Amino acid sequence: MREFGRTDEPQDAILGFWEWWARARPEVDARADAGDLDGAAELVAVAAAAVHPELVVEVTPGRSARRSLVVSSAGDPELRPLAHRWALAAPPSDGTWEFHPSRQAVADPEGHVTKVNGREFGLDKLVLGLRVPQGTPRIDISAYHPIFPDLDDDTRTDATLLALDRLIGEDEVARWVGDITAATFQPIDAVAAVHLPAVVADVASEYAVEQWVLLTGETADGTRLIAAARHPLRSVDHPLFDLRVGITLPYANADEEGLPAGDSPEALRAFEERLVARLGDSAVLAVHMSSDGARVLHVYADPDGDAVAVAEELTAQWTEGAGSVDIARDPGWLVISPFLS
């Protein structure tokens, strides 16, 4: 196994969970059949903590099966790959249980009611102020519910986040929702929260085709920099790509600002085309940056794929200088965080 292949410990813990599930399922079924979904979730949570103590467990009515078992990262990008690998190892849905690595939207949001501090919190009474900043794939949300004035800030915020997960699903919140405010007064031009899925679908339709944005700036020492990044750029779209493969290519021809010139831009473009073609679906070229005579490509990959070998092979063939490859775990895509949408 390569140094940065999938580590044994998390995978062993995941396999251990599913071995436990096979033994403990009758007890979990008994609690769920008795209507104690919270009790069933608590039982599962003890086993899920061995995978990671901060994973969140829920048992809810399913969409295609009777019940849904969710083991979620609760929006934490550092834990999202682990939750998705847990789900990949799950047995097939058998009509009784389905398995998800993130909270799913409910089938009937208008009829969905939970308790918050002993008060009824129905999605039918939740209203949202929605704003889409120009040129961004994000919806800023101000949420209001009649019980919010009686709740503290943290409780209002937690209730809002959970409500958004119920309306569009946890992953869609990560994709399309920007700033979130839990308000104590109704926003101007508020709309019923049940319309949020339609608003998200409208925003998403503008990004159905792959897009790139060109950015310019300066490095810390004032050197000119140009970058190109996928847009939107989000780790949630590639939850298993938690390995960063950084490729540095010095170029032979540079202008007075250190940017590619002469034949070098075409050579760099050809390299990227070969790289993307060879990587296929096992990795994604997220960002490239050029400055001071070198281009750095940031690739995010599934550790179980061959992205590292491909990067090393193609970099060794680069003829304009001594290229290099560095690899590191980066599940939250922190290295390229300034470019994330």
mmCIF file of C-alpha atoms in Angstrom:
data_model
loop_
_atom_site.group_PDB
_atom_site.id
_atom_site.type_symbol
_atom_site.label_atom_id
_atom_site.label_comp_id
_atom_site.label_asym_id
_atom_site.label_seq_id
_atom_site.Cartn_x
_atom_site.Cartn_y
_atom_site.Cartn_z
ATOM 1 C CA MET A 1 0.000 0.000 0.000
ATOM 2 C CA ARG A 2 1.293 3.472 -0.875
ATOM 3 C CA GLU A 3 1.998 5.854 1.984
ATOM 4 C CA PHE A 4 -0.996 7.955 1.003
ATOM 5 C CA GLY A 5 -3.315 5.122 -0.001
ATOM 6 C CA ARG A 6 -6.349 4.501 2.160
ATOM 7 C CA THR A 7 -5.169 4.073 5.726
ATOM 8 C CA ASP A 8 -5.922 0.766 7.418
ATOM 9 C CA GLU A 9 -7.306 2.163 10.663
ATOM 10 C CA PRO A 10 -10.416 4.020 9.371
ATOM 11 C CA GLN A 11 -11.235 1.246 6.913
ATOM 12 C CA ASP A 12 -10.876 -1.388 9.622
ATOM 13 C CA ALA A 13 -13.189 0.664 11.844
ATOM 14 C CA ILE A 14 -15.754 0.901 9.044
ATOM 15 C CA LEU A 15 -15.633 -2.841 8.441
ATOM 16 C CA GLY A 16 -15.916 -3.356 12.187
ATOM 17 C CA PHE A 17 -19.057 -1.218 12.235
ATOM 18 C CA TRP A 18 -20.766 -3.319 9.578
ATOM 19 C CA GLU A 19 -19.798 -6.523 11.379
ATOM 20 C CA TRP A 20 -21.407 -5.031 14.489
ATOM 21 C CA TRP A 21 -24.486 -4.059 12.450
ATOM 22 C CA ALA A 22 -25.014 -7.657 11.333
ATOM 23 C CA ARG A 23 -25.030 -8.769 14.976
ATOM 24 C CA ALA A 24 -26.939 -5.853 16.485
ATOM 25 C CA ARG A 25 -29.561 -5.296 13.810
ATOM 26 C CA PRO A 26 -32.313 -7.301 15.604
ATOM 27 C CA GLU A 27 -32.027 -4.993 18.618
ATOM 28 C CA VAL A 28 -31.946 -1.879 16.440
ATOM 29 C CA ASP A 29 -34.975 -3.178 14.528
ATOM 30 C CA ALA A 30 -36.837 -3.833 17.769
ATOM 31 C CA ARG A 31 -36.357 -0.252 18.990
ATOM 32 C CA ALA A 32 -37.304 1.213 15.624
ATOM 33 C CA ASP A 33 -40.355 -1.070 15.297
ATOM 34 C CA ALA A 34 -41.498 0.175 18.704
ATOM 35 C CA GLY A 35 -41.376 3.750 17.388
ATOM 36 C CA ASP A 36 -38.238 4.661 19.340
ATOM 37 C CA LEU A 37 -36.167 6.012 16.446
ATOM 38 C CA ASP A 38 -34.044 8.119 18.779
ATOM 39 C CA GLY A 39 -33.264 5.052 20.871
ATOM 40 C CA ALA A 40 -32.273 3.131 17.757
ATOM 41 C CA ALA A 41 -29.997 5.986 16.732
ATOM 42 C CA GLU A 42 -28.387 6.084 20.174
ATOM 43 C CA LEU A 43 -27.613 2.390 19.921
ATOM 44 C CA VAL A 44 -25.987 2.850 16.507
ATOM 45 C CA ALA A 45 -24.115 5.970 17.637
ATOM 46 C CA VAL A 46 -22.060 3.958 20.121
ATOM 47 C CA ALA A 47 -20.753 1.777 17.286
ATOM 48 C CA ALA A 48 -20.314 4.711 14.876
ATOM 49 C CA ALA A 49 -18.118 6.472 17.444
ATOM 50 C CA ALA A 50 -15.486 3.811 16.812
ATOM 51 C CA VAL A 51 -15.293 5.075 13.214
ATOM 52 C CA HIS A 52 -15.061 8.681 14.418
ATOM 53 C CA PRO A 53 -16.515 10.191 17.605
ATOM 54 C CA GLU A 54 -17.842 13.290 15.823
ATOM 55 C CA LEU A 55 -19.969 11.484 13.244
ATOM 56 C CA VAL A 56 -23.679 12.120 13.792
ATOM 57 C CA VAL A 57 -26.224 9.295 13.643
ATOM 58 C CA GLU A 58 -29.909 9.585 12.776
ATOM 59 C CA VAL A 59 -32.660 7.064 12.167
ATOM 60 C CA THR A 60 -35.534 8.491 10.141
ATOM 61 C CA PRO A 61 -38.306 7.237 7.868
ATOM 62 C CA GLY A 62 -36.771 6.212 4.567
ATOM 63 C CA ARG A 63 -37.646 7.308 1.066
ATOM 64 C CA SER A 64 -37.458 3.936 -0.703
ATOM 65 C CA ALA A 65 -37.115 1.731 2.403
ATOM 66 C CA ARG A 66 -39.075 1.804 5.639
ATOM 67 C CA ARG A 67 -36.229 3.380 7.549
ATOM 68 C CA SER A 68 -33.079 5.350 6.831
ATOM 69 C CA LEU A 69 -29.821 5.103 8.765
ATOM 70 C CA VAL A 70 -27.761 8.262 8.362
ATOM 71 C CA VAL A 71 -24.175 8.532 9.553
ATOM 72 C CA SER A 72 -23.234 12.096 8.713
ATOM 73 C CA SER A 73 -20.301 14.460 8.977
ATOM 74 C CA ALA A 74 -22.867 17.161 9.941
ATOM 75 C CA GLY A 75 -21.389 19.439 7.297
ATOM 76 C CA ASP A 76 -17.760 19.040 8.435
ATOM 77 C CA PRO A 77 -15.712 18.749 5.201
ATOM 78 C CA GLU A 78 -12.884 17.059 7.087
ATOM 79 C CA LEU A 79 -15.173 14.140 7.996
ATOM 80 C CA ARG A 80 -17.257 13.952 4.809
ATOM 81 C CA PRO A 81 -14.948 11.440 3.030
ATOM 82 C CA LEU A 82 -15.136 9.137 6.041
ATOM 83 C CA ALA A 83 -18.945 9.244 6.087
ATOM 84 C CA HIS A 84 -19.086 8.468 2.374
ATOM 85 C CA ARG A 85 -16.700 5.541 2.734
ATOM 86 C CA TRP A 86 -18.910 4.249 5.543
ATOM 87 C CA ALA A 87 -21.889 4.366 3.164
ATOM 88 C CA LEU A 88 -19.964 2.683 0.332
ATOM 89 C CA ALA A 89 -19.304 -0.273 2.619
ATOM 90 C CA ALA A 90 -22.995 -0.580 3.571
ATOM 91 C CA PRO A 91 -25.064 -3.602 2.518
ATOM 92 C CA PRO A 92 -27.666 -3.056 -0.216
ATOM 93 C CA SER A 93 -31.010 -1.625 0.845
ATOM 94 C CA ASP A 94 -33.357 -4.491 1.656
ATOM 95 C CA GLY A 95 -36.629 -2.595 1.831
ATOM 96 C CA THR A 96 -36.330 -2.139 5.588
ATOM 97 C CA TRP A 97 -33.147 -0.056 5.757
ATOM 98 C CA GLU A 98 -31.422 2.386 3.429
ATOM 99 C CA PHE A 99 -28.097 4.004 4.275
ATOM 100 C CA HIS A 100 -26.907 7.561 3.699
ATOM 101 C CA PRO A 101 -23.711 9.544 4.475
ATOM 102 C CA SER A 102 -25.631 12.816 4.824
ATOM 103 C CA ARG A 103 -29.034 14.013 5.977
ATOM 104 C CA GLN A 104 -31.671 13.649 3.276
ATOM 105 C CA ALA A 105 -34.500 16.003 2.350
ATOM 106 C CA VAL A 106 -37.849 14.904 3.741
ATOM 107 C CA ALA A 107 -40.569 13.817 1.340
ATOM 108 C CA ASP A 108 -43.252 16.065 2.876
ATOM 109 C CA PRO A 109 -41.665 19.279 4.184
ATOM 110 C CA GLU A 110 -45.006 21.006 4.790
ATOM 111 C CA GLY A 111 -46.000 18.245 7.173
ATOM 112 C CA HIS A 112 -42.639 17.912 8.898
ATOM 113 C CA VAL A 113 -42.731 18.916 12.581
ATOM 114 C CA THR A 114 -40.065 18.463 15.241
ATOM 115 C CA LYS A 115 -39.571 19.765 18.776
ATOM 116 C CA VAL A 116 -37.121 22.548 19.663
ATOM 117 C CA ASN A 117 -36.817 23.251 23.391
ATOM 118 C CA GLY A 118 -40.203 21.603 23.837
ATOM 119 C CA ARG A 119 -41.854 23.837 21.223
ATOM 120 C CA GLU A 120 -43.301 22.667 17.909
ATOM 121 C CA PHE A 121 -41.053 23.555 15.000
ATOM 122 C CA GLY A 122 -42.957 23.001 11.775
ATOM 123 C CA LEU A 123 -41.365 23.666 8.407
ATOM 124 C CA ASP A 124 -44.716 24.991 7.184
ATOM 125 C CA LYS A 125 -44.274 28.027 9.470
ATOM 126 C CA LEU A 126 -40.629 28.675 8.562
ATOM 127 C CA VAL A 127 -40.023 31.588 6.168
ATOM 128 C CA LEU A 128 -36.811 32.605 4.429
ATOM 129 C CA GLY A 129 -35.274 35.767 3.110
ATOM 130 C CA LEU A 130 -33.226 34.736 0.082
ATOM 131 C CA ARG A 131 -30.420 36.625 -1.670
ATOM 132 C CA VAL A 132 -28.194 35.405 -4.486
ATOM 133 C CA PRO A 133 -25.095 37.632 -4.737
ATOM 134 C CA GLN A 134 -24.377 38.398 -8.373
ATOM 135 C CA GLY A 135 -22.027 35.952 -10.046
ATOM 136 C CA THR A 136 -21.947 33.489 -7.146
ATOM 137 C CA PRO A 137 -23.353 29.962 -6.897
ATOM 138 C CA ARG A 138 -24.635 30.668 -3.397
ATOM 139 C CA ILE A 139 -27.907 31.604 -1.736
ATOM 140 C CA ASP A 140 -27.625 33.689 1.435
ATOM 141 C CA ILE A 141 -30.486 32.848 3.784
ATOM 142 C CA SER A 142 -32.180 34.661 6.639
ATOM 143 C CA ALA A 143 -34.603 32.301 8.389
ATOM 144 C CA TYR A 144 -37.490 33.138 10.710
ATOM 145 C CA HIS A 145 -39.929 30.968 12.653
ATOM 146 C CA PRO A 146 -42.523 32.200 15.175
ATOM 147 C CA ILE A 147 -40.696 30.448 18.025
ATOM 148 C CA PHE A 148 -37.304 32.026 17.213
ATOM 149 C CA PRO A 149 -37.753 35.144 19.405
ATOM 150 C CA ASP A 150 -38.032 32.826 22.417
ATOM 151 C CA LEU A 151 -34.835 30.889 21.663
ATOM 152 C CA ASP A 152 -31.189 31.683 22.272
ATOM 153 C CA ASP A 153 -28.840 32.302 19.334
ATOM 154 C CA ASP A 154 -27.250 28.841 19.280
ATOM 155 C CA THR A 155 -30.581 27.022 19.446
ATOM 156 C CA ARG A 156 -32.039 29.170 16.653
ATOM 157 C CA THR A 157 -29.000 28.518 14.486
ATOM 158 C CA ASP A 158 -29.029 24.768 15.109
ATOM 159 C CA ALA A 159 -32.747 24.603 14.324
ATOM 160 C CA THR A 160 -32.208 26.546 11.090
ATOM 161 C CA LEU A 161 -29.364 24.332 9.927
ATOM 162 C CA LEU A 162 -31.368 21.191 10.592
ATOM 163 C CA ALA A 163 -34.403 22.673 8.829
ATOM 164 C CA LEU A 164 -32.342 23.431 5.716
ATOM 165 C CA ASP A 165 -31.064 19.846 5.717
ATOM 166 C CA ARG A 166 -34.693 18.625 5.865
ATOM 167 C CA LEU A 167 -35.705 20.935 3.027
ATOM 168 C CA ILE A 168 -32.979 20.219 0.458
ATOM 169 C CA GLY A 169 -30.570 17.707 2.014
ATOM 170 C CA GLU A 170 -27.276 18.245 3.800
ATOM 171 C CA ASP A 171 -25.103 17.985 0.679
ATOM 172 C CA GLU A 172 -27.229 20.476 -1.240
ATOM 173 C CA VAL A 173 -26.878 22.907 1.658
ATOM 174 C CA ALA A 174 -23.099 22.547 1.370
ATOM 175 C CA ARG A 175 -23.293 23.123 -2.391
ATOM 176 C CA TRP A 176 -25.651 26.054 -2.685
ATOM 177 C CA VAL A 177 -26.176 27.809 0.651
ATOM 178 C CA GLY A 178 -23.909 30.663 1.699
ATOM 179 C CA ASP A 179 -24.417 32.851 4.763
ATOM 180 C CA ILE A 180 -27.135 31.689 7.165
ATOM 181 C CA THR A 181 -28.847 33.934 9.701
ATOM 182 C CA ALA A 182 -31.458 32.779 12.200
ATOM 183 C CA ALA A 183 -33.507 35.958 12.672
ATOM 184 C CA THR A 184 -35.851 37.070 15.431
ATOM 185 C CA PHE A 185 -37.967 39.053 12.993
ATOM 186 C CA GLN A 186 -39.448 38.182 9.629
ATOM 187 C CA PRO A 187 -37.185 39.200 6.715
ATOM 188 C CA ILE A 188 -38.471 41.584 4.065
ATOM 189 C CA ASP A 189 -39.850 39.735 1.028
ATOM 190 C CA ALA A 190 -39.733 36.439 2.912
ATOM 191 C CA VAL A 191 -40.994 33.331 1.140
ATOM 192 C CA ALA A 192 -42.262 30.067 2.545
ATOM 193 C CA ALA A 193 -39.355 27.750 3.267
ATOM 194 C CA VAL A 194 -40.956 24.932 1.283
ATOM 195 C CA HIS A 195 -40.089 26.900 -1.892
ATOM 196 C CA LEU A 196 -36.347 26.623 -1.233
ATOM 197 C CA PRO A 197 -35.844 23.465 -3.380
ATOM 198 C CA ALA A 198 -37.215 25.314 -6.423
ATOM 199 C CA VAL A 199 -34.931 28.303 -5.799
ATOM 200 C CA VAL A 200 -31.908 26.007 -5.458
ATOM 201 C CA ALA A 201 -32.816 24.209 -8.692
ATOM 202 C CA ASP A 202 -33.012 27.564 -10.493
ATOM 203 C CA VAL A 203 -29.562 28.642 -9.256
ATOM 204 C CA ALA A 204 -28.082 25.224 -10.029
ATOM 205 C CA SER A 205 -29.362 25.376 -13.614
ATOM 206 C CA GLU A 206 -26.938 28.237 -14.289
ATOM 207 C CA TYR A 207 -23.990 25.950 -13.508
ATOM 208 C CA ALA A 208 -25.017 22.798 -15.342
ATOM 209 C CA VAL A 209 -22.046 23.151 -17.714
ATOM 210 C CA GLU A 210 -18.467 23.044 -16.413
ATOM 211 C CA GLN A 211 -17.027 26.522 -15.965
ATOM 212 C CA TRP A 212 -13.614 27.982 -15.119
ATOM 213 C CA VAL A 213 -12.746 31.421 -13.798
ATOM 214 C CA LEU A 214 -9.495 33.311 -14.405
ATOM 215 C CA LEU A 215 -8.074 35.213 -11.450
ATOM 216 C CA THR A 216 -5.130 37.561 -11.098
ATOM 217 C CA GLY A 217 -3.246 38.770 -8.052
ATOM 218 C CA GLU A 218 0.091 38.867 -6.294
ATOM 219 C CA THR A 219 2.040 36.514 -4.088
ATOM 220 C CA ALA A 220 3.102 37.531 -0.582
ATOM 221 C CA ASP A 221 6.315 39.056 -1.958
ATOM 222 C CA GLY A 222 4.478 41.053 -4.639
ATOM 223 C CA THR A 223 5.150 38.749 -7.603
ATOM 224 C CA ARG A 224 2.385 38.701 -10.233
ATOM 225 C CA LEU A 225 0.180 35.599 -10.155
ATOM 226 C CA ILE A 226 -2.513 34.247 -12.458
ATOM 227 C CA ALA A 227 -4.799 31.335 -11.569
ATOM 228 C CA ALA A 228 -7.627 29.363 -13.107
ATOM 229 C CA ALA A 229 -10.150 27.529 -10.927
ATOM 230 C CA ARG A 230 -13.206 25.415 -11.496
ATOM 231 C CA HIS A 231 -16.414 27.251 -10.780
ATOM 232 C CA PRO A 232 -18.212 26.267 -8.657
ATOM 233 C CA LEU A 233 -15.355 24.614 -6.758
ATOM 234 C CA ARG A 234 -16.554 22.516 -3.810
ATOM 235 C CA SER A 235 -15.228 19.455 -2.039
ATOM 236 C CA VAL A 236 -18.793 18.189 -1.501
ATOM 237 C CA ASP A 237 -18.992 17.433 -5.233
ATOM 238 C CA HIS A 238 -16.095 14.960 -4.873
ATOM 239 C CA PRO A 239 -16.411 13.534 -1.345
ATOM 240 C CA LEU A 240 -13.896 10.724 -1.855
ATOM 241 C CA PHE A 241 -11.201 13.006 -3.292
ATOM 242 C CA ASP A 242 -9.355 13.755 -0.051
ATOM 243 C CA LEU A 243 -5.804 13.336 -1.361
ATOM 244 C CA ARG A 244 -4.124 16.460 -2.741
ATOM 245 C CA VAL A 245 -1.630 15.858 -5.539
ATOM 246 C CA GLY A 246 0.392 19.007 -6.165
ATOM 247 C CA ILE A 247 2.322 19.184 -9.452
ATOM 248 C CA THR A 248 4.930 21.918 -9.974
ATOM 249 C CA LEU A 249 6.096 22.584 -13.547
ATOM 250 C CA PRO A 250 8.799 25.174 -14.206
ATOM 251 C CA TYR A 251 8.374 26.679 -17.678
ATOM 252 C CA ALA A 252 11.197 27.683 -19.990
ATOM 253 C CA ASN A 253 9.684 30.872 -21.395
ATOM 254 C CA ALA A 254 8.456 33.658 -19.108
ATOM 255 C CA ASP A 255 7.652 37.319 -19.595
ATOM 256 C CA GLU A 256 9.057 40.131 -17.459
ATOM 257 C CA GLU A 257 6.476 39.357 -14.753
ATOM 258 C CA GLY A 258 7.371 35.677 -14.568
ATOM 259 C CA LEU A 259 4.231 34.469 -16.371
ATOM 260 C CA PRO A 260 4.226 31.882 -19.203
ATOM 261 C CA ALA A 261 5.230 33.241 -22.608
ATOM 262 C CA GLY A 262 6.368 31.985 -26.010
ATOM 263 C CA ASP A 263 5.745 28.252 -26.476
ATOM 264 C CA SER A 264 5.251 27.546 -22.775
ATOM 265 C CA PRO A 265 1.492 28.274 -22.533
ATOM 266 C CA GLU A 266 0.805 25.680 -25.247
ATOM 267 C CA ALA A 267 3.090 23.132 -23.565
ATOM 268 C CA LEU A 268 1.332 23.678 -20.235
ATOM 269 C CA ARG A 269 -2.091 23.359 -21.862
ATOM 270 C CA ALA A 270 -1.063 20.095 -23.554
ATOM 271 C CA PHE A 271 0.222 18.735 -20.232
ATOM 272 C CA GLU A 272 -3.090 19.504 -18.527
ATOM 273 C CA GLU A 273 -5.062 17.855 -21.332
ATOM 274 C CA ARG A 274 -2.984 14.666 -21.027
ATOM 275 C CA LEU A 275 -3.297 14.743 -17.246
ATOM 276 C CA VAL A 276 -7.075 15.167 -17.236
ATOM 277 C CA ALA A 277 -7.526 12.457 -19.863
ATOM 278 C CA ARG A 278 -5.404 9.988 -17.887
ATOM 279 C CA LEU A 279 -7.026 10.767 -14.529
ATOM 280 C CA GLY A 280 -10.545 10.115 -15.793
ATOM 281 C CA ASP A 281 -13.072 9.942 -12.957
ATOM 282 C CA SER A 282 -10.521 9.107 -10.252
ATOM 283 C CA ALA A 283 -9.434 12.710 -9.641
ATOM 284 C CA VAL A 284 -10.187 16.315 -10.520
ATOM 285 C CA LEU A 285 -7.909 19.152 -11.568
ATOM 286 C CA ALA A 286 -9.238 21.899 -9.309
ATOM 287 C CA VAL A 287 -6.889 24.878 -9.664
ATOM 288 C CA HIS A 288 -3.700 25.856 -11.424
ATOM 289 C CA MET A 289 -1.548 28.867 -10.580
ATOM 290 C CA SER A 290 1.350 30.423 -12.497
ATOM 291 C CA SER A 291 3.908 32.753 -10.971
ATOM 292 C CA ASP A 292 7.642 33.413 -10.980
ATOM 293 C CA GLY A 293 8.444 30.907 -13.728
ATOM 294 C CA ALA A 294 6.446 27.908 -12.485
ATOM 295 C CA ARG A 295 2.911 26.545 -12.659
ATOM 296 C CA VAL A 296 1.409 24.616 -9.744
ATOM 297 C CA LEU A 297 -1.503 22.294 -10.454
ATOM 298 C CA HIS A 298 -3.735 21.239 -7.560
ATOM 299 C CA VAL A 299 -5.322 17.845 -8.197
ATOM 300 C CA TYR A 300 -7.666 16.160 -5.706
ATOM 301 C CA ALA A 301 -7.924 12.407 -5.957
ATOM 302 C CA ASP A 302 -9.345 9.218 -4.523
ATOM 303 C CA PRO A 303 -6.431 7.620 -2.631
ATOM 304 C CA ASP A 304 -7.465 4.237 -4.021
ATOM 305 C CA GLY A 305 -6.991 5.440 -7.602
ATOM 306 C CA ASP A 306 -3.828 5.849 -9.658
ATOM 307 C CA ALA A 307 -3.639 9.661 -9.654
ATOM 308 C CA VAL A 308 -0.252 9.762 -7.928
ATOM 309 C CA ALA A 309 1.309 7.313 -10.381
ATOM 310 C CA VAL A 310 -0.173 9.222 -13.342
ATOM 311 C CA ALA A 311 1.073 12.559 -11.993
ATOM 312 C CA GLU A 312 4.567 11.203 -11.388
ATOM 313 C CA GLU A 313 4.741 9.590 -14.830
ATOM 314 C CA LEU A 314 3.619 12.688 -16.736
ATOM 315 C CA THR A 315 5.720 15.066 -14.640
ATOM 316 C CA ALA A 316 8.815 12.983 -15.374
ATOM 317 C CA GLN A 317 8.119 13.577 -19.084
ATOM 318 C CA TRP A 318 7.984 17.384 -18.716
ATOM 319 C CA THR A 319 10.802 18.861 -20.793
ATOM 320 C CA GLU A 320 10.933 22.532 -19.748
ATOM 321 C CA GLY A 321 12.482 21.939 -16.341
ATOM 322 C CA ALA A 322 12.597 19.556 -13.387
ATOM 323 C CA GLY A 323 8.998 19.114 -12.320
ATOM 324 C CA SER A 324 7.964 17.734 -8.933
ATOM 325 C CA VAL A 325 4.976 16.053 -7.272
ATOM 326 C CA ASP A 326 3.963 16.342 -3.641
ATOM 327 C CA ILE A 327 1.066 14.551 -1.989
ATOM 328 C CA ALA A 328 -0.797 15.085 1.263
ATOM 329 C CA ARG A 329 -4.139 14.326 2.862
ATOM 330 C CA ASP A 330 -6.439 17.324 2.588
ATOM 331 C CA PRO A 331 -10.087 16.223 3.031
ATOM 332 C CA GLY A 332 -11.288 19.796 3.548
ATOM 333 C CA TRP A 333 -9.395 21.105 0.495
ATOM 334 C CA LEU A 334 -7.760 23.612 2.813
ATOM 335 C CA VAL A 335 -4.759 24.219 0.533
ATOM 336 C CA ILE A 336 -7.046 25.759 -2.086
ATOM 337 C CA SER A 337 -9.544 27.282 0.353
ATOM 338 C CA PRO A 338 -9.246 30.818 -1.164
ATOM 339 C CA PHE A 339 -10.683 29.414 -4.409
ATOM 340 C CA LEU A 340 -13.597 27.442 -2.930
ATOM 341 C CA SER A 341 -17.014 28.725 -3.952
#
